[in-house]
């Protein structure tokens, strides 16, 4: 039996102190220890992208990260996007353009696209498709997802904020 | 929770990692980006007793411009190397190869050293280290050595690195002045491991004849392989599509692929030849543009 370790992790601006087994994946820590169930888990092998979160602003697979490795980093999950229940422009674009059906893949896509649009605020459709290639969706055929990302980029530009 | 349990140690430097490896012996493993190791642990294909995390050492990502090439610290993430201006200027083929690894979310954690030590024969960076005559700086708690890439890869996911050794940095040598490069691979979907890949570098002399040729294939044998017979067929010759088509036939000398769930061995051989022709053609046009 391996001893539990104390961990202090900053998630969405809040510091959480817990005791965990070292093998706890960051995805499981977020879901089971913090009850932040917006981060979804599909494959646990890095392929589907549904568990994507931001670590120090960069999108990474939370299923291929141990929670202990994330100590000292700023973690952002899908729960960080809205402001008191008001959807962010990126979330709103997905809502308006039917960018989801069942919604399983959506949290990972939103976190990937948040980072992508920051890095490339005026992407064309090909660049968006390429950027979406690390997130699998079983429902939508991607067309509406691409439309949503286009709309999010346009909304950010017309409102004069590069913030997605 | 899928992985088996382990004890976790966070190294503060690569020297510290060597000490921790010595203290914990054969049951300890280095954890870098975790993009191969944690996946293997989630499948329980790997069950290390001790993990030594080098992803949180002080200044993990370091890239230095040296006279004969570019030195990359093993813990540098693939994403940082891919966007680094020195890498893009001096080793454009390496920058291009990095873009082919998985997806950006995975390159944000996966490291240059981790990919090389992992030694998947279908992966890009082991092939790049053969193409660019890389030298590996290797260290244990008691010893240091420099090893050439051609001595490093032994077989499928197996290298000459001993269990107490850490890969510290990789020196990728800059190709000759006025050379050009080509890199082509075939994968099922964007971001998948390549089924087959081929990379080439060509330089021309003043008379337009091939003065330097380097061809490396990946995904076609148990390690990445240099196709020296193809290179020999090019040296001293005037480059043309016909010459490339003839020379590329010699890839069959190094293709030692078995059929698998993805494709047959015959397919791999044919594609290796076609991709080599394309890589050579790109290398030639870039070499012509450079001279
Ligand atoms: C969905 C998916 C798709 C992928 N597609 C590709 C692809 O197309 N091409 C490709 O090349 N790769 C691909 N990969 C693998 C990815 O590139 C990994 O990042 C890389 O293979 C391992 O690097 P890492 O830093 O994550 O190493 P880890 O997973 O942490 O370690 C890998 C191995 O190397 C050892 N190790 C790591 N660093 C050192 C060191 N400095 N010294 C000694 N030992 C060390 C570890 O002990 C372990 O055995 C893919 C991965 C996923 C999940
Ligand atoms: S659950 Fe992490 S990538 Fe699929
Ligand atoms: S909306 Fe159902 S998986 Fe994408």
XYZ file of C-alpha atoms and ligand atoms in Angstrom:
516
model
C 0.000 0.000 0.000
C 1.432 3.323 -1.077
C 0.957 6.248 1.284
C -1.367 9.031 0.291
C 0.202 12.357 -0.533
C -0.962 15.826 0.378
C -1.679 17.967 -2.632
C -2.567 21.607 -3.023
C -3.891 22.458 -6.447
C -5.069 25.705 -8.000
C -8.149 25.050 -10.141
C -10.148 27.925 -11.616
C -8.481 30.336 -9.227
C -9.380 28.367 -6.078
C -6.762 26.469 -4.062
C -7.894 22.989 -3.020
C -6.072 20.871 -0.420
C -6.617 17.122 -0.630
C -4.900 13.793 0.117
C -4.595 11.453 -2.823
C -2.906 8.309 -4.039
C -0.037 9.281 -6.358
C -1.653 7.390 -9.223
C -4.635 9.770 -9.268
C -4.949 11.188 -12.756
C -5.624 14.905 -12.992
C -8.902 14.093 -14.788
C -10.047 11.898 -11.881
C -8.849 14.442 -9.331
C -10.915 17.169 -10.969
C -14.003 14.992 -11.269
C -13.940 12.842 -8.125
C -12.056 14.945 -5.597
C -13.328 18.387 -6.627
C -16.725 17.340 -8.061
C -16.047 19.467 -11.131
C -17.680 17.040 -13.534
C -17.621 19.314 -16.576
C -14.304 17.769 -17.600
C -15.261 14.559 -19.376
C -13.335 11.325 -19.699
C -13.662 9.287 -22.877
C -10.661 7.153 -23.717
C -8.011 7.814 -21.041
C -5.319 7.305 -23.681
C -4.950 10.826 -25.038
C -6.923 10.202 -28.205
C -10.432 11.663 -27.816
C -9.648 15.058 -26.268
C -12.753 15.230 -24.080
C -10.599 15.647 -20.931
C -8.665 18.652 -22.295
C -8.052 21.374 -19.680
C -5.710 24.362 -19.564
C -2.510 24.144 -17.553
C -0.764 27.505 -17.223
C -2.881 28.580 -20.204
C -1.907 25.653 -22.448
C -4.404 22.942 -23.419
C -3.299 19.483 -22.245
C -4.866 16.058 -21.707
C -5.841 15.738 -18.036
C -6.029 11.933 -18.496
C -2.308 11.841 -19.376
C -1.239 13.948 -16.389
C -0.957 12.892 -12.767
C -2.573 15.350 -10.362
C 0.721 15.582 -8.456
C 2.450 16.880 -11.591
C 0.070 19.832 -11.695
C 1.045 21.232 -8.291
C 2.225 24.810 -8.693
C 0.364 25.284 -11.984
C -2.837 27.148 -12.747
C -5.536 24.737 -13.951
C -8.616 25.930 -15.838
C -11.605 23.734 -16.586
C -14.809 24.350 -18.521
C -16.428 25.584 -15.280
C -14.186 28.666 -15.482
C -15.670 29.941 -18.739
C -18.970 31.513 -17.706
C -19.405 34.559 -15.469
C -22.113 33.958 -12.853
C -24.090 31.814 -15.263
C -23.626 34.112 -18.223
C -22.049 32.193 -21.087
C -18.715 33.354 -22.481
C -18.744 34.507 -26.134
C -17.210 31.156 -27.126
C -19.848 29.158 -25.250
C -22.559 31.409 -26.615
C -21.360 30.817 -30.189
C -21.666 27.052 -29.647
C -25.172 27.512 -28.267
C -26.337 29.746 -31.121
C -24.817 27.585 -33.863
C -25.809 24.165 -32.528
C -22.165 23.324 -31.976
C -23.166 20.365 -29.840
C -25.685 17.563 -29.702
C -25.048 15.298 -26.729
C -22.346 17.652 -25.419
C -19.906 14.964 -24.328
C -17.006 16.315 -26.376
C -17.896 19.974 -25.801
C -15.892 20.819 -22.653
C -12.685 19.547 -24.269
C -13.444 21.375 -27.496
C -14.158 24.634 -25.662
C -10.883 24.476 -23.756
C -8.894 23.610 -26.905
C -10.591 26.410 -28.855
C -10.146 28.963 -26.085
C -6.378 28.480 -26.357
C -6.459 28.216 -30.161
C -8.367 31.496 -30.660
C -6.044 33.302 -28.305
C -3.110 32.166 -30.418
C -4.902 32.658 -33.763
C -7.769 35.199 -33.374
C -8.708 35.245 -37.092
C -8.523 31.622 -38.230
C -9.866 30.348 -41.558
C -12.024 27.212 -41.728
C -9.097 24.967 -42.666
C -7.090 26.152 -39.694
C -10.099 25.556 -37.445
C -10.540 22.017 -38.787
C -6.860 21.317 -38.246
C -7.061 22.718 -34.704
C -10.101 20.540 -33.980
C -8.351 17.357 -35.102
C -7.327 16.526 -31.544
C -10.934 16.491 -30.324
C -13.293 13.747 -31.448
C -17.058 14.270 -31.655
C -19.382 11.324 -32.197
C -22.471 13.427 -32.945
C -22.171 16.510 -35.050
C -20.058 15.797 -38.098
C -18.016 18.868 -37.098
C -19.752 21.241 -39.509
C -21.642 23.100 -36.790
C -18.612 23.033 -34.525
C -16.553 24.803 -37.191
C -19.408 27.315 -37.650
C -19.418 27.926 -33.902
C -15.693 28.631 -33.801
C -16.004 30.977 -36.795
C -18.831 32.797 -34.998
C -16.847 33.005 -31.774
C -13.890 34.544 -33.602
C -16.154 37.049 -35.364
C -17.936 37.964 -32.123
C -14.609 38.580 -30.415
C -13.414 40.784 -33.274
C -16.640 42.806 -33.583
C -16.839 43.390 -29.829
C -13.252 44.601 -29.964
C -12.062 42.077 -27.411
C -9.755 39.286 -28.374
C -11.165 37.426 -25.378
C -13.045 34.296 -26.388
C -8.392 5.199 -11.787
C -6.508 2.942 -14.117
C -2.772 2.922 -13.341
C -1.222 0.699 -10.672
C 0.094 2.572 -7.676
C 3.618 3.941 -7.390
C 5.674 6.290 -5.281
C 6.130 9.748 -6.751
C 9.312 11.821 -6.610
C 9.648 15.268 -8.102
C 13.186 15.938 -9.350
C 14.411 19.526 -9.139
C 17.105 19.061 -11.808
C 18.360 16.346 -14.137
C 21.305 15.744 -11.748
C 18.762 15.181 -8.985
C 16.881 12.761 -11.279
C 20.103 10.737 -11.737
C 20.505 10.549 -7.934
C 16.909 9.417 -7.492
C 17.350 6.771 -10.200
C 20.433 5.428 -8.416
C 18.577 5.337 -5.107
C 15.548 3.463 -6.467
C 17.112 1.110 -8.971
C 15.512 -0.910 -11.723
C 11.931 -0.411 -10.546
C 12.142 3.352 -11.057
C 11.191 5.142 -14.239
C 11.622 8.677 -15.458
C 8.338 10.528 -16.070
C 8.749 13.343 -18.604
C 5.697 14.565 -20.533
C 3.884 11.322 -19.743
C 2.275 11.257 -23.174
C 3.525 7.719 -23.813
C 4.263 6.490 -20.290
C 0.952 7.470 -18.649
C -0.979 6.021 -21.591
C 0.969 2.755 -21.106
C 0.264 2.906 -17.350
C -3.434 3.478 -17.994
C -3.385 0.241 -20.019
C -1.241 -1.334 -17.245
C 1.323 -2.202 -19.882
C 3.734 -0.343 -17.603
C 3.669 -0.642 -13.788
C 6.724 1.190 -12.445
C 7.120 1.132 -8.660
C 8.742 4.565 -8.495
C 8.210 7.519 -10.801
C 10.759 10.303 -11.012
C 9.059 13.354 -12.471
C 11.377 15.518 -14.573
C 8.577 17.653 -16.030
C 8.822 20.095 -13.121
C 12.592 20.677 -12.939
C 13.941 24.229 -13.011
C 13.959 25.580 -16.610
C 12.875 22.365 -18.347
C 12.867 23.893 -21.843
C 16.248 25.126 -23.128
C 17.396 25.508 -26.736
C 20.921 26.703 -27.588
C 22.319 27.784 -30.919
C 25.753 26.109 -31.235
C 28.312 26.372 -34.018
C 27.578 22.952 -35.534
C 23.885 22.681 -34.710
C 21.139 23.223 -32.162
C 21.193 21.699 -28.681
C 17.833 20.925 -27.126
C 17.477 19.992 -23.469
C 15.714 16.621 -23.261
C 12.856 18.024 -21.150
C 12.000 20.749 -23.691
C 8.394 20.324 -24.762
C 7.739 19.450 -28.374
C 5.546 22.577 -28.672
C 8.319 24.905 -27.514
C 10.849 23.295 -29.872
C 8.360 23.483 -32.753
C 7.890 27.247 -32.386
C 11.469 28.119 -31.472
C 12.981 30.644 -33.931
C 16.450 29.029 -33.848
C 15.001 25.596 -34.609
C 12.849 27.006 -37.417
C 15.783 28.865 -38.986
C 18.552 26.272 -38.660
C 16.599 23.000 -38.633
C 13.400 23.575 -40.608
C 13.005 19.839 -41.220
C 12.924 19.265 -37.452
C 10.304 22.002 -36.993
C 8.202 20.350 -39.684
C 8.615 16.900 -38.111
C 7.506 18.252 -34.724
C 4.265 19.527 -36.285
C 3.500 15.946 -37.325
C 3.568 14.613 -33.753
C 0.069 13.953 -32.457
C -1.946 17.125 -31.681
C -0.942 20.426 -30.116
C -2.495 19.416 -26.798
C -0.094 16.458 -26.656
C 2.919 18.463 -27.844
C 2.285 20.930 -25.015
C 3.405 18.186 -22.605
C 5.342 15.641 -24.674
C 9.087 16.256 -24.620
C 11.787 15.990 -27.253
C 13.830 13.621 -25.062
C 10.820 11.506 -24.089
C 9.965 10.807 -27.704
C 13.547 9.759 -28.457
C 13.889 7.479 -25.413
C 10.463 6.010 -26.118
C 11.887 4.949 -29.515
C 8.645 4.068 -31.223
C 9.836 3.125 -34.731
C 6.970 5.088 -36.294
C 7.765 8.304 -34.430
C 9.322 11.329 -36.054
C 12.060 12.440 -33.652
C 14.132 9.240 -33.595
C 14.159 9.467 -37.418
C 15.149 13.149 -37.232
C 18.029 12.290 -34.937
C 19.415 9.899 -37.583
C 18.768 12.405 -40.370
C 20.550 15.208 -38.481
C 23.431 13.111 -37.063
C 22.300 13.851 -33.530
C 24.527 13.370 -30.493
C 22.884 12.403 -27.220
C 24.283 13.650 -23.927
C 23.642 10.866 -21.413
C 24.280 10.861 -17.673
C 23.985 8.594 -14.648
C 24.821 9.410 -11.022
C 28.383 8.182 -11.642
C 29.068 8.632 -15.342
C 28.616 10.859 -18.392
C 28.833 9.977 -22.067
C 27.949 11.208 -25.533
C 26.356 8.710 -27.895
C 25.685 9.013 -31.625
C 22.078 8.516 -32.734
C 23.132 5.641 -34.989
C 24.304 3.658 -31.913
C 21.236 4.460 -29.805
C 18.223 2.699 -31.326
C 18.377 -1.063 -30.825
C 14.945 -2.391 -31.645
C 11.246 -1.662 -31.170
C 10.988 0.746 -28.191
C 14.419 -0.313 -26.954
C 17.503 1.882 -26.809
C 21.075 1.684 -25.533
C 20.094 3.801 -22.506
C 20.703 1.902 -19.222
C 18.083 1.913 -16.459
C 20.164 4.296 -14.311
C 20.805 6.752 -17.155
C 19.028 9.966 -18.093
C 19.047 11.620 -21.503
C 20.174 15.184 -20.774
C 20.262 16.926 -24.152
C 20.303 16.300 -27.876
C 22.581 18.079 -30.329
C 20.923 18.051 -33.754
C 23.587 18.949 -36.336
C 22.731 21.570 -38.912
C 22.707 20.122 -42.440
C 25.263 21.425 -44.991
C 24.950 25.004 -46.294
C 22.734 25.324 -49.354
C 21.014 22.013 -48.741
C 17.305 21.340 -48.991
C 15.001 18.980 -47.111
C 11.868 16.952 -47.698
C 9.611 15.071 -45.288
C 6.545 13.032 -46.180
C 4.464 10.647 -44.148
C 1.212 8.776 -44.438
C -1.091 8.384 -41.437
C -4.699 7.274 -41.160
C -5.866 10.547 -39.606
C -4.214 13.849 -38.756
C -2.211 13.353 -35.558
C -1.984 9.564 -35.749
C 1.357 7.826 -35.714
C 2.730 7.532 -39.254
C 2.210 4.231 -41.067
C 5.296 5.083 -43.131
C 7.493 8.163 -43.372
C 10.510 9.271 -45.367
C 12.846 12.232 -44.876
C 15.655 13.455 -47.100
C 18.369 16.102 -47.257
C 20.205 16.946 -50.479
C 22.988 19.444 -51.236
C 24.293 20.355 -54.695
C 27.844 21.266 -55.784
C 28.663 24.210 -58.077
C 28.040 22.058 -61.121
C 24.573 21.119 -59.862
C 25.531 17.532 -58.978
C 24.446 15.902 -55.725
C 27.254 16.441 -53.190
C 25.403 15.286 -50.064
C 22.461 12.950 -49.612
C 20.777 11.663 -46.487
C 17.638 9.524 -46.518
C 15.923 8.137 -43.411
C 12.742 6.055 -43.244
C 10.458 5.443 -40.275
C 7.607 3.045 -39.609
C 9.204 0.437 -41.885
C 11.394 -1.566 -39.478
C 11.991 -2.069 -35.744
C 13.970 1.207 -35.598
C 14.206 4.226 -37.884
C 16.643 3.364 -40.693
C 19.075 5.229 -42.899
C 18.786 4.176 -46.552
C 22.489 4.341 -47.463
C 21.969 2.539 -50.764
C 19.584 5.233 -51.892
C 22.083 7.894 -50.794
C 24.933 6.173 -52.709
C 22.824 6.063 -55.862
C 22.443 9.862 -55.719
C 25.942 11.056 -54.825
C 27.830 12.673 -57.738
C 24.794 12.416 -60.025
C 22.696 15.109 -61.699
C 19.376 15.106 -59.886
C 16.248 14.392 -61.895
C 12.880 12.734 -61.381
C 14.209 9.688 -63.227
C 17.234 9.426 -60.946
C 15.023 9.733 -57.848
C 12.628 7.066 -59.109
C 15.528 4.687 -59.766
C 17.309 5.419 -56.462
C 14.128 5.123 -54.398
C 13.696 1.513 -55.539
C 16.572 0.733 -53.195
C 14.458 1.470 -50.127
C 13.517 -2.216 -50.321
C 16.991 -2.895 -48.847
C 15.932 -1.370 -45.530
C 12.195 -1.961 -45.414
C 11.688 -4.810 -42.981
C 8.068 -4.283 -42.151
C 5.530 -6.844 -41.093
C 1.870 -6.669 -41.938
C -0.219 -5.412 -39.028
C -3.817 -4.464 -38.309
C -3.363 -1.262 -40.311
C -1.700 -2.293 -43.579
C 0.205 -5.090 -45.303
C 3.986 -5.241 -45.593
C 3.649 -4.834 -49.353
C 1.751 -1.566 -48.899
C 4.427 -0.255 -46.544
C 7.170 -1.072 -49.059
C 5.372 0.605 -51.945
C 4.504 3.685 -49.944
C 8.058 3.965 -48.606
C 9.302 4.171 -52.188
C 6.731 6.748 -53.277
C 7.286 8.927 -50.202
C 11.049 8.797 -50.740
C 10.647 10.079 -54.305
C 8.494 12.938 -52.982
C 10.897 13.751 -50.135
C 13.823 13.842 -52.585
C 11.928 16.076 -55.021
C 11.121 18.547 -52.219
C 14.717 18.424 -50.995
C 15.990 19.194 -54.491
C 13.717 22.163 -55.049
C 14.626 23.597 -51.645
C 18.344 23.013 -52.358
C 18.000 24.783 -55.717
C 16.225 27.694 -54.064
C 18.978 27.900 -51.429
C 21.943 27.911 -53.830
C -2.921 10.289 -29.082
C -1.430 10.298 -29.220
C -0.866 10.408 -30.472
C 0.525 10.415 -30.619
N 1.031 10.545 -31.871
C 2.372 10.608 -32.030
C 2.948 10.793 -33.330
O 2.259 10.934 -34.342
N 4.299 10.814 -33.418
C 5.105 10.681 -32.305
O 6.320 10.707 -32.443
N 4.595 10.527 -31.084
C 3.252 10.490 -30.908
N 2.747 10.338 -29.641
C 3.681 10.165 -28.482
C 4.178 11.503 -27.968
O 5.048 12.070 -28.890
C 4.980 11.431 -26.664
O 5.098 12.757 -26.228
C 6.388 10.920 -26.696
O 6.444 9.671 -27.314
C 6.929 10.700 -25.291
O 7.408 11.883 -24.732
P 7.049 12.235 -23.226
O 7.870 13.400 -22.850
O 5.613 12.343 -23.060
O 7.666 10.972 -22.446
P 7.058 10.020 -21.309
O 5.792 9.430 -21.751
O 7.080 10.721 -20.013
O 8.212 8.926 -21.294
C 8.392 8.008 -22.366
C 9.538 7.051 -22.011
O 10.796 7.732 -22.039
C 11.440 7.706 -20.775
N 12.076 9.035 -20.639
C 11.490 10.227 -20.925
N 12.387 11.233 -20.840
C 13.570 10.662 -20.478
C 14.886 11.183 -20.252
N 15.168 12.493 -20.370
N 15.867 10.304 -19.895
C 15.586 8.976 -19.778
N 14.378 8.437 -20.000
C 13.375 9.262 -20.347
C 10.361 7.378 -19.777
O 10.891 6.699 -18.658
C 9.451 6.467 -20.595
O 9.954 5.173 -20.644
C 1.369 10.324 -29.466
C 0.802 10.230 -28.202
C -0.583 10.217 -28.056
C -1.160 10.110 -26.687
S -10.057 10.991 -21.990
Fe -8.251 12.134 -22.213
S -7.998 12.183 -24.340
Fe -9.682 10.840 -24.131
S -21.733 16.533 -29.318
Fe -21.878 14.430 -28.845
S -19.794 13.797 -28.899
Fe -19.712 15.785 -29.680
